[in-house]
C-alpha positions as YAML, in Angstrom:
chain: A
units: angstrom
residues:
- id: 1
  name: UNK
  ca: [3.63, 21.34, -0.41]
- id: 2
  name: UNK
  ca: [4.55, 18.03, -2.66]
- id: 3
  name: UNK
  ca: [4.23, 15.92, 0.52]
- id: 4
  name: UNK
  ca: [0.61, 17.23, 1.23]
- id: 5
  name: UNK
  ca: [-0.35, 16.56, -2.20]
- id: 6
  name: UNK
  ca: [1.04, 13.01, -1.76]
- id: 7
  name: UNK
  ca: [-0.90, 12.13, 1.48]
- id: 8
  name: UNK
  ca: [-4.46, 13.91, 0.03]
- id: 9
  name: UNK
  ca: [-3.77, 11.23, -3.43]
- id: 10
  name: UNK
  ca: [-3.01, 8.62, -1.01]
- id: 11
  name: UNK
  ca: [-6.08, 9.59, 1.27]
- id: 12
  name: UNK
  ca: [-8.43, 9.54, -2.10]
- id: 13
  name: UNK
  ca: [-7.38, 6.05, -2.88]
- id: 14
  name: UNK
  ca: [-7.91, 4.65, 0.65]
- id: 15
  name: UNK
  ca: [-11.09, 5.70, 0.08]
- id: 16
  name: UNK
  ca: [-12.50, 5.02, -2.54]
- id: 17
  name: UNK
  ca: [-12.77, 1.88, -4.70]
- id: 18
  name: UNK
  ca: [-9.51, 1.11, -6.04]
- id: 19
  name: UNK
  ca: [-7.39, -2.30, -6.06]
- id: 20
  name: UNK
  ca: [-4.21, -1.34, -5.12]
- id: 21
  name: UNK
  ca: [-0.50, -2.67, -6.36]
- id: 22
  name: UNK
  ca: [2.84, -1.85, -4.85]
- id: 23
  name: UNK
  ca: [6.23, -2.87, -5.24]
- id: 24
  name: UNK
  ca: [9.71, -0.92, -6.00]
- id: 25
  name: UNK
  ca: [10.60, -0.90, -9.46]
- id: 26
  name: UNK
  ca: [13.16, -3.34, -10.65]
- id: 27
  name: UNK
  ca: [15.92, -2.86, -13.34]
- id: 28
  name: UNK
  ca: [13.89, -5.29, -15.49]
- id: 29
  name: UNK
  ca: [10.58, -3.09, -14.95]
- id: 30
  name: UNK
  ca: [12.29, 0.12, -16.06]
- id: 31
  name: UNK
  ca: [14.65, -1.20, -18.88]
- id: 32
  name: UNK
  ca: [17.91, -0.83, -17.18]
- id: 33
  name: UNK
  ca: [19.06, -4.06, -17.72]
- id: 34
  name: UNK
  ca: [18.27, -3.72, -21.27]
- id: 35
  name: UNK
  ca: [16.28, -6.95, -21.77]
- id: 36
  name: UNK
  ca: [14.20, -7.62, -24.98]
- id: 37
  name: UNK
  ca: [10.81, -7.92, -22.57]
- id: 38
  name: UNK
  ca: [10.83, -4.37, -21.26]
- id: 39
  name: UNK
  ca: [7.77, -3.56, -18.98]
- id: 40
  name: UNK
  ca: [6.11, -3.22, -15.49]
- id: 41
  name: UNK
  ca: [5.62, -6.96, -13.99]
- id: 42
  name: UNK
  ca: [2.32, -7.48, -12.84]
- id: 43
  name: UNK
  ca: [1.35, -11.04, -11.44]
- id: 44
  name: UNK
  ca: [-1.19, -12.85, -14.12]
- id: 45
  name: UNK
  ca: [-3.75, -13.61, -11.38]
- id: 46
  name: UNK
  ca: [-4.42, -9.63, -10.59]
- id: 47
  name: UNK
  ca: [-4.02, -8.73, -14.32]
- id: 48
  name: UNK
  ca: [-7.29, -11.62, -14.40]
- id: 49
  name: UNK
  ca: [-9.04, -10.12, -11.21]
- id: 50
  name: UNK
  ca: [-9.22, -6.22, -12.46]
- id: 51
  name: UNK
  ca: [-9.44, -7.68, -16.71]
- id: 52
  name: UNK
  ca: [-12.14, -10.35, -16.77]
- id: 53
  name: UNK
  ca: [-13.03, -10.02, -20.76]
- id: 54
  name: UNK
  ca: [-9.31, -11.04, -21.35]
- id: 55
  name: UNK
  ca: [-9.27, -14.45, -19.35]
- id: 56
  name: UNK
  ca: [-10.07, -16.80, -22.51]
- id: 57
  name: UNK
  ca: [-8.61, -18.15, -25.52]
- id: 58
  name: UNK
  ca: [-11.05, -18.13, -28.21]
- id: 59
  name: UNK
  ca: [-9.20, -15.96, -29.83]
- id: 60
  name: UNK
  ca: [-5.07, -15.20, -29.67]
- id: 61
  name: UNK
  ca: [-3.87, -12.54, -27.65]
- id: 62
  name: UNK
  ca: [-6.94, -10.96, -26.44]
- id: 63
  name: UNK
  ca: [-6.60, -7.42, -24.32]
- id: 64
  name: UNK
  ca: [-8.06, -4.40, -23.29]
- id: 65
  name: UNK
  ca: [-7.12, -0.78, -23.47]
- id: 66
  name: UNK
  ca: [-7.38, 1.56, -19.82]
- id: 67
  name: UNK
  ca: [-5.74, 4.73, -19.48]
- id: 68
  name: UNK
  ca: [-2.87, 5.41, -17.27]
- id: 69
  name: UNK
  ca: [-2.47, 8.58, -15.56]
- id: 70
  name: UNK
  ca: [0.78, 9.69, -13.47]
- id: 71
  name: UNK
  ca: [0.27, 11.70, -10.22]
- id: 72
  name: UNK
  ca: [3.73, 11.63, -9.61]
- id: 73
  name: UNK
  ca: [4.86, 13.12, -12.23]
- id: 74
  name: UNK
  ca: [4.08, 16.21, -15.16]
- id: 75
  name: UNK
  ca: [3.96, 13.76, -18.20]
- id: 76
  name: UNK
  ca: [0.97, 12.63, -20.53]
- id: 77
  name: UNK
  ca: [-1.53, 10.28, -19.87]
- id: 78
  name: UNK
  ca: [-1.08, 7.25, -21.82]
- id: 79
  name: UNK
  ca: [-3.33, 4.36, -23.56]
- id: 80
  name: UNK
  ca: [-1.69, 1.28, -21.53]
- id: 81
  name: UNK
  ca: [-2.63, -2.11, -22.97]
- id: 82
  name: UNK
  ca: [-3.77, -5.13, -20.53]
- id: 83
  name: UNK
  ca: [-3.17, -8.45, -22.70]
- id: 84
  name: UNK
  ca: [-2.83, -12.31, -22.31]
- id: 85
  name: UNK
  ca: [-0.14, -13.50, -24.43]
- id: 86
  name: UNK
  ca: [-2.03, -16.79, -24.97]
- id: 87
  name: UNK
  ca: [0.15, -18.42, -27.79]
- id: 88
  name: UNK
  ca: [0.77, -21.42, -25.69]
- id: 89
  name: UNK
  ca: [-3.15, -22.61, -26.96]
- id: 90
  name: UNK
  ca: [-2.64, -21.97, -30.53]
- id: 91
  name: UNK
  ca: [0.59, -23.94, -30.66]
- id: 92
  name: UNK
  ca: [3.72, -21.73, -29.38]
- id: 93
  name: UNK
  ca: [5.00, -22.00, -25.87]
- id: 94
  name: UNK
  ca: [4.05, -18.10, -24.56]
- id: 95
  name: UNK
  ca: [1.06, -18.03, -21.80]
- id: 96
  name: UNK
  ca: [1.54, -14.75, -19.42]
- id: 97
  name: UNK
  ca: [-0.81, -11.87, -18.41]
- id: 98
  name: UNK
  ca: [0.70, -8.52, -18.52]
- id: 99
  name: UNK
  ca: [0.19, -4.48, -18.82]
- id: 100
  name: UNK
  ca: [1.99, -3.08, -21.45]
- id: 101
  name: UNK
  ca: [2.81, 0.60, -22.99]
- id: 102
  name: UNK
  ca: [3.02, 2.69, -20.87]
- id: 103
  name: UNK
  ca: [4.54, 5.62, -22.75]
- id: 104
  name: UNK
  ca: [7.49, 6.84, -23.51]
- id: 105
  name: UNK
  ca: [8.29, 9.50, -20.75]
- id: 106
  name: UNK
  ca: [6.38, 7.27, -18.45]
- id: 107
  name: UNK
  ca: [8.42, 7.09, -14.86]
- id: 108
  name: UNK
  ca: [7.87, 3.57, -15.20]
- id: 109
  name: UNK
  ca: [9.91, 2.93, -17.64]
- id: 110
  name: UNK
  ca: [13.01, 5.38, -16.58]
- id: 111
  name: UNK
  ca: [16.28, 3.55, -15.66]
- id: 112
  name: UNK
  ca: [16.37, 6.16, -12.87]
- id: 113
  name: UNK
  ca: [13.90, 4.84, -11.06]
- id: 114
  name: UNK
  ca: [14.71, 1.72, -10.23]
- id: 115
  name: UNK
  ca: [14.24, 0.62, -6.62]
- id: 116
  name: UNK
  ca: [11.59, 3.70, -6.81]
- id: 117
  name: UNK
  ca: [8.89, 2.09, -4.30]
- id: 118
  name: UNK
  ca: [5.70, 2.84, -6.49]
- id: 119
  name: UNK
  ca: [2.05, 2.78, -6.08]
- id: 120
  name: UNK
  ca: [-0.46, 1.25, -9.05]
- id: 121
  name: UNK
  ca: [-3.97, 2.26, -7.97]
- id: 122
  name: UNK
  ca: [-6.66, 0.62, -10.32]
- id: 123
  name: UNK
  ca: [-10.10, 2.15, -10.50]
- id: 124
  name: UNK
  ca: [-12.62, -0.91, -10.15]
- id: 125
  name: UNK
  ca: [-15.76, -1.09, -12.33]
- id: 126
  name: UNK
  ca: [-18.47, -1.00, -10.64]
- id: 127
  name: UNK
  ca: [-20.02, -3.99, -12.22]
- id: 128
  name: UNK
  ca: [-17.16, -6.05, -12.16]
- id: 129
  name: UNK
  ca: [-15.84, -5.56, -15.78]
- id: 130
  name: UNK
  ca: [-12.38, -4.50, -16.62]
- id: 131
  name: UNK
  ca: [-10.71, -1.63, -14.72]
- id: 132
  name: UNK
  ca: [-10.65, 0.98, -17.60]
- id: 133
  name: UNK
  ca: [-7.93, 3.27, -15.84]
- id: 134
  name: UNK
  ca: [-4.86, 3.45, -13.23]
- id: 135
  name: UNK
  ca: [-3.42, 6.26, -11.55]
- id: 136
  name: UNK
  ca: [0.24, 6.05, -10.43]
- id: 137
  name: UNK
  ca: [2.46, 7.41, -8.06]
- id: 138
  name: UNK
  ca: [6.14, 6.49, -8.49]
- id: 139
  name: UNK
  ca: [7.92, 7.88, -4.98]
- id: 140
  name: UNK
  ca: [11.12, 10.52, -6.12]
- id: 141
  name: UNK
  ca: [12.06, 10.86, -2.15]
- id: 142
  name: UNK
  ca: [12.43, 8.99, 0.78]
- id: 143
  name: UNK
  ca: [9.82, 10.96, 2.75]
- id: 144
  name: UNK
  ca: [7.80, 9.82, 0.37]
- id: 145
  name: UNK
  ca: [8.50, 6.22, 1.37]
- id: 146
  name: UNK
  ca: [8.45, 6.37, 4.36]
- id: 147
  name: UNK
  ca: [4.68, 8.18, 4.41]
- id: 148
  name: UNK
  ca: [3.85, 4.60, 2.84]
- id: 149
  name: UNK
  ca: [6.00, 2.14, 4.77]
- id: 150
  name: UNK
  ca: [4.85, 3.79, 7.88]
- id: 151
  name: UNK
  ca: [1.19, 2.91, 7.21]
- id: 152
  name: UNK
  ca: [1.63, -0.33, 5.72]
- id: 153
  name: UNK
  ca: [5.47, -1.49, 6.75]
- id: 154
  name: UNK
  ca: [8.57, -1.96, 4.80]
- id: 155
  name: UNK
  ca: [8.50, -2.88, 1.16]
- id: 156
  name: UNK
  ca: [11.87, -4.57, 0.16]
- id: 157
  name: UNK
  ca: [12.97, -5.20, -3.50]
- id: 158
  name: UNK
  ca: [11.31, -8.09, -4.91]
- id: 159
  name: UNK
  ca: [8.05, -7.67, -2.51]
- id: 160
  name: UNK
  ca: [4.76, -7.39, -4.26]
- id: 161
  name: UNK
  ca: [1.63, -5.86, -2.18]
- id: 162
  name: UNK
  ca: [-1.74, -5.65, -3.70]
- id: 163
  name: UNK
  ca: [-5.67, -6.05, -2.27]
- id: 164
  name: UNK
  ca: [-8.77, -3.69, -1.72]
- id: 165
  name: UNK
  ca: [-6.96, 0.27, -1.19]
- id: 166
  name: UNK
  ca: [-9.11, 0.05, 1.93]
- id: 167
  name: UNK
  ca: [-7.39, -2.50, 3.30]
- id: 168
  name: UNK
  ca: [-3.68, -2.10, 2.13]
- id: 169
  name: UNK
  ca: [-3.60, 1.58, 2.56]
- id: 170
  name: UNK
  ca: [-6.08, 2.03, 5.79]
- id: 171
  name: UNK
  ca: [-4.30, 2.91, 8.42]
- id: 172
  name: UNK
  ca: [-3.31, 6.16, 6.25]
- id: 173
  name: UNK
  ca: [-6.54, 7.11, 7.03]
- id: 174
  name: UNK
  ca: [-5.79, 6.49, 10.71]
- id: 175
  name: UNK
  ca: [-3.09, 8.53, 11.17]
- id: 176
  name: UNK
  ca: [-5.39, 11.86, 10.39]
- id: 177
  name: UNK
  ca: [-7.45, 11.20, 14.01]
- id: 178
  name: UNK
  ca: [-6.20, 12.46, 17.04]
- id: 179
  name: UNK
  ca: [-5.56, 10.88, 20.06]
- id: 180
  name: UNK
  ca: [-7.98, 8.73, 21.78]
- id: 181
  name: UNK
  ca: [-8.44, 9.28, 25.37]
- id: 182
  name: UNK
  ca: [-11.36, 7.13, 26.67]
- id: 183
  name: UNK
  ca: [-8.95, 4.21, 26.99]
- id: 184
  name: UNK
  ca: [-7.94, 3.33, 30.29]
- id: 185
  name: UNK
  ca: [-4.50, 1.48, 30.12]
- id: 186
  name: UNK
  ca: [-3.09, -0.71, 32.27]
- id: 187
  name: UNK
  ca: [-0.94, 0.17, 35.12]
- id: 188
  name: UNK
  ca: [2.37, -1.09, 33.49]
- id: 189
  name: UNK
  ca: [1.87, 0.07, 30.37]
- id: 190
  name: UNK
  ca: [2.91, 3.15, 31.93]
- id: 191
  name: UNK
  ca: [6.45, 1.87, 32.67]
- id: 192
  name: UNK
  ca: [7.18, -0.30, 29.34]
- id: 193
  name: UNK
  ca: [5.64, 0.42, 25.69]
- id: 194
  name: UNK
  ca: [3.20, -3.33, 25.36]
- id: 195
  name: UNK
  ca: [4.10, -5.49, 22.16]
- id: 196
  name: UNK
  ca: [1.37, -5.59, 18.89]
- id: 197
  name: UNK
  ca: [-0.08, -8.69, 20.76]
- id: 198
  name: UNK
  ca: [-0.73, -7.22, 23.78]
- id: 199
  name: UNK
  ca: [-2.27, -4.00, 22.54]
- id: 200
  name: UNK
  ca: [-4.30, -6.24, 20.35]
- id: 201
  name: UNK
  ca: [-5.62, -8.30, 23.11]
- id: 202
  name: UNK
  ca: [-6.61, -5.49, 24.74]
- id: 203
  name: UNK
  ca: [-8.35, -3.71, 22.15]
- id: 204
  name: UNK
  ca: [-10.11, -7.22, 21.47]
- id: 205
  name: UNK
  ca: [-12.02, -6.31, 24.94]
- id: 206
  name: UNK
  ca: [-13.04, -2.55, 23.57]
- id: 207
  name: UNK
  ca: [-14.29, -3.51, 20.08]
- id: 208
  name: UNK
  ca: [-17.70, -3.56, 19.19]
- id: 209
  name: UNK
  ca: [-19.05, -5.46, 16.25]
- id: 210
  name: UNK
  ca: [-21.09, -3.26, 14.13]
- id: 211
  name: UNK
  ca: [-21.37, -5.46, 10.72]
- id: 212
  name: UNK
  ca: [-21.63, -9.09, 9.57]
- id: 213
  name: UNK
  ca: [-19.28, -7.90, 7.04]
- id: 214
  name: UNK
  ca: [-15.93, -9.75, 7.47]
- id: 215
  name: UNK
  ca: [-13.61, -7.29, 6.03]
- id: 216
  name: UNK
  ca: [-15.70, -4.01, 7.63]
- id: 217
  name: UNK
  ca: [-14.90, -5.75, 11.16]
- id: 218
  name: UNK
  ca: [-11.00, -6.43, 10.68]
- id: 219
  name: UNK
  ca: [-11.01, -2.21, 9.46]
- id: 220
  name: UNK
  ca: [-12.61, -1.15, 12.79]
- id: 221
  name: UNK
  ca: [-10.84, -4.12, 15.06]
- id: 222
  name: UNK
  ca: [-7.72, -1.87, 13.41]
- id: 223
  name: UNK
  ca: [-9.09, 1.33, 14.00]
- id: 224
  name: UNK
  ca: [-9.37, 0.40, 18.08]
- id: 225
  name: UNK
  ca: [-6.47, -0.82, 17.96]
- id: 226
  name: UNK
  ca: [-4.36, 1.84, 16.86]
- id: 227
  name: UNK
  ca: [-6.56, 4.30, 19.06]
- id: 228
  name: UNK
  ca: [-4.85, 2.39, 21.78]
- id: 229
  name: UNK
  ca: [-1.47, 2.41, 19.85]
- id: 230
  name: UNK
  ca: [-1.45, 6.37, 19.72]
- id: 231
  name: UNK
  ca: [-2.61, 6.69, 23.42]
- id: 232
  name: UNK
  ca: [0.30, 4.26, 24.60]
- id: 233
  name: UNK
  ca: [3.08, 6.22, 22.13]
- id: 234
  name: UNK
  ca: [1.88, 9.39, 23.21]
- id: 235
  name: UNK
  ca: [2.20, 8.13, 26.92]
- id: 236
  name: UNK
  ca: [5.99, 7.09, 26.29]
- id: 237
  name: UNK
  ca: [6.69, 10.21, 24.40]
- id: 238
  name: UNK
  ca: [5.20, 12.91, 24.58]
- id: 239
  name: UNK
  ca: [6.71, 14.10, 27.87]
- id: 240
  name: UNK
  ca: [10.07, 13.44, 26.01]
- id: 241
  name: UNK
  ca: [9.18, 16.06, 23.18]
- id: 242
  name: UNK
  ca: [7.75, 18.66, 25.60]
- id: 243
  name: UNK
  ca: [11.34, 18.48, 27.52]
- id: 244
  name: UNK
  ca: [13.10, 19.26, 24.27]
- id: 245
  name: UNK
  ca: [16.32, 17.79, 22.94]
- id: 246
  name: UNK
  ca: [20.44, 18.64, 23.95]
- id: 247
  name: UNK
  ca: [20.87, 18.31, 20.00]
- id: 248
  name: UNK
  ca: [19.89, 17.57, 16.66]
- id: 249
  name: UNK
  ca: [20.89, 13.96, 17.26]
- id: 250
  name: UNK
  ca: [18.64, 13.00, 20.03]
- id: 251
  name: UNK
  ca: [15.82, 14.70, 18.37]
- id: 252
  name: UNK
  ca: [16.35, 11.84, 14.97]
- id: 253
  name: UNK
  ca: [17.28, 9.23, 17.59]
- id: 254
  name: UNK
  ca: [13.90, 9.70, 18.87]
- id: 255
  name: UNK
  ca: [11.98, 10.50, 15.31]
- id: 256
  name: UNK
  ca: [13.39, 7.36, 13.92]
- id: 257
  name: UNK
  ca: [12.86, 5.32, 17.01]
- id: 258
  name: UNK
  ca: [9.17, 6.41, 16.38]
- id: 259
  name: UNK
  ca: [8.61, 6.10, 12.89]
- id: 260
  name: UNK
  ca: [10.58, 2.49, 12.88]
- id: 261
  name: UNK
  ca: [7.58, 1.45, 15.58]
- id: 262
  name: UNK
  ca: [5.13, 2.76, 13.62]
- id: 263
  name: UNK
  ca: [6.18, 0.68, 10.78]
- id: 264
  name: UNK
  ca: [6.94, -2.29, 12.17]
- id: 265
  name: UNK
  ca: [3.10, -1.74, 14.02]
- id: 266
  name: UNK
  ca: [2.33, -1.81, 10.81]
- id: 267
  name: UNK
  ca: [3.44, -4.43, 9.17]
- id: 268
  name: UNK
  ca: [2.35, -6.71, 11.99]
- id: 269
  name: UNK
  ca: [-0.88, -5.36, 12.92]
- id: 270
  name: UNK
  ca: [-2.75, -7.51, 10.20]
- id: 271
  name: UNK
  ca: [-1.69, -11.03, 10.18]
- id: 272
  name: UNK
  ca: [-1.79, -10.40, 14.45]
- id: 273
  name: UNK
  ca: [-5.55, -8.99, 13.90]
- id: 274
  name: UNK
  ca: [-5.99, -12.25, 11.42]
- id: 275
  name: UNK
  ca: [-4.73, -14.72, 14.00]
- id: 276
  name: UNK
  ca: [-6.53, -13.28, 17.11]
- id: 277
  name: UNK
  ca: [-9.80, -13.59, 15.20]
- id: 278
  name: UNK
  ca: [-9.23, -17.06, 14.27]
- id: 279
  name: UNK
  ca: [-8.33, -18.08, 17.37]
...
């Protein structure tokens, strides 16, 4: 039930206009290591992109206030602050963007989390003025991560991942269609599973282009792409499924041998999609 509620608030953010930021929590974020600067870290140049009003120093300190609301978890929704600690221009030595109280029971800011991959999905204004709420998702199980890595690749400690939820968190979306079968592969695909390049360069042949828009095409060169992705996994194992398994071990052998090619898919499938169309 909790995992279905996870992919449908994943599923709304792909799809609608959010700027999304993910990263697992570090000891610093959540307070563990006890540090005097307690606080999610957030890089200064996203805290400018969604927080326009607050890019100046006329004045010291300047921020905004947006709301923060956990999916994750049952706790209150907070009043988190977005401010540039500008002192360095009225003659002290701090200059940093950050997002600050969060509240109290906020997951966030619970030593237990740390590692905790989590999701930060920022609802853009409309007009381009300052994102006035955020709805998070901090994961509390593995499946959880792995719903996530599998769409967009592994996330190690330390990683930061942010952009358009469209982009970061499409091929979600993608993993709700069924399988495509008006592709006709070739012959010795049957006999070996193709690399990302390869399926790429094929689906290069089978992709339309239906908008001048640059980031519309890269979504639907994706989209053919893993169409052809599902029909070539479903070719290598389907037949494998249908014969059943000799024990509980060959049936994860073959789950995690999936998943860990979905993932690495991936996290490949957009800087090969980037440079095929630049070559």
């Amino acid at each position: 039930m909790l995992m279905s509620v996870f992919h449908n608030w994943l599923l709304e953010i792909a799809c609608e206009n959010y700027f999304v930021y993910i990263k697992r929590l570090s000891a610093n974020d959540t307070g563990a290591t006890g540090g005097h600067q307690v606080g999610l870290y957030i890089p200064s140049g996203i805290v400018e992109k969604l927080f326009p009003s607050i890019n100046h120093t006329r004045e010291l300190n300047p921020s905004v206030f947006l709301t923060a609301h956990v999916s994750s978890h049952d706790c209150p929704d907070s009043e988190a602050v977005a401010i540039y600690y500008n002192s360095r221009h009225f003659g002290k030595t701090r200059n940093e963007k950050r997002i600050t109280r969060w509240g109290r029971g906020s997951p966030l800011q619970d030593p237990e989390n740390t590692g905790a991959l989590t999701l930060l999905a920022f609802k853009l204004d409309e007009q381009g003025g300052d994102c006035k709420e955020v709805n998070i998702w901090v994961c509390a199980s593995t499946d959880e991560e792995d719903v996530i890595e599998t769409a967009i690749g592994e996330v190690i400690p330390g990683a930061l991942i942010s952009g358009p939820a469209g982009q970061i968190l499409g091929g979600l979306s993608l993993q709700q269609a069924p399988v495509n079968h008006k592709y006709i592969l070739p012959e010795d695909w049957h006999l070996r599973f193709p690399s990302g390049s390869e399926i790429i360069q094929y689906a290069a042949s089978h992709y339309v282009k239906n908008s001048l828009d640059p980031d519309e095409q890269l979504l639907d060169r994706r989209r053919v792409e893993y169409d052809i992705f599902l029909l070539v996994e479903e070719l290598h194992v389907l037949d494998i499924i249908r014969k059943g398994f000799g024990s509980v071990d060959e049936f994860i052998a073959l789950a995690n041998s999936v998943s860990n090619r979905r993932k690495s898919r991936a996290g490949k499938s957009l800087e090969l999609h980037l440079g095929a169309s630049i070559h």
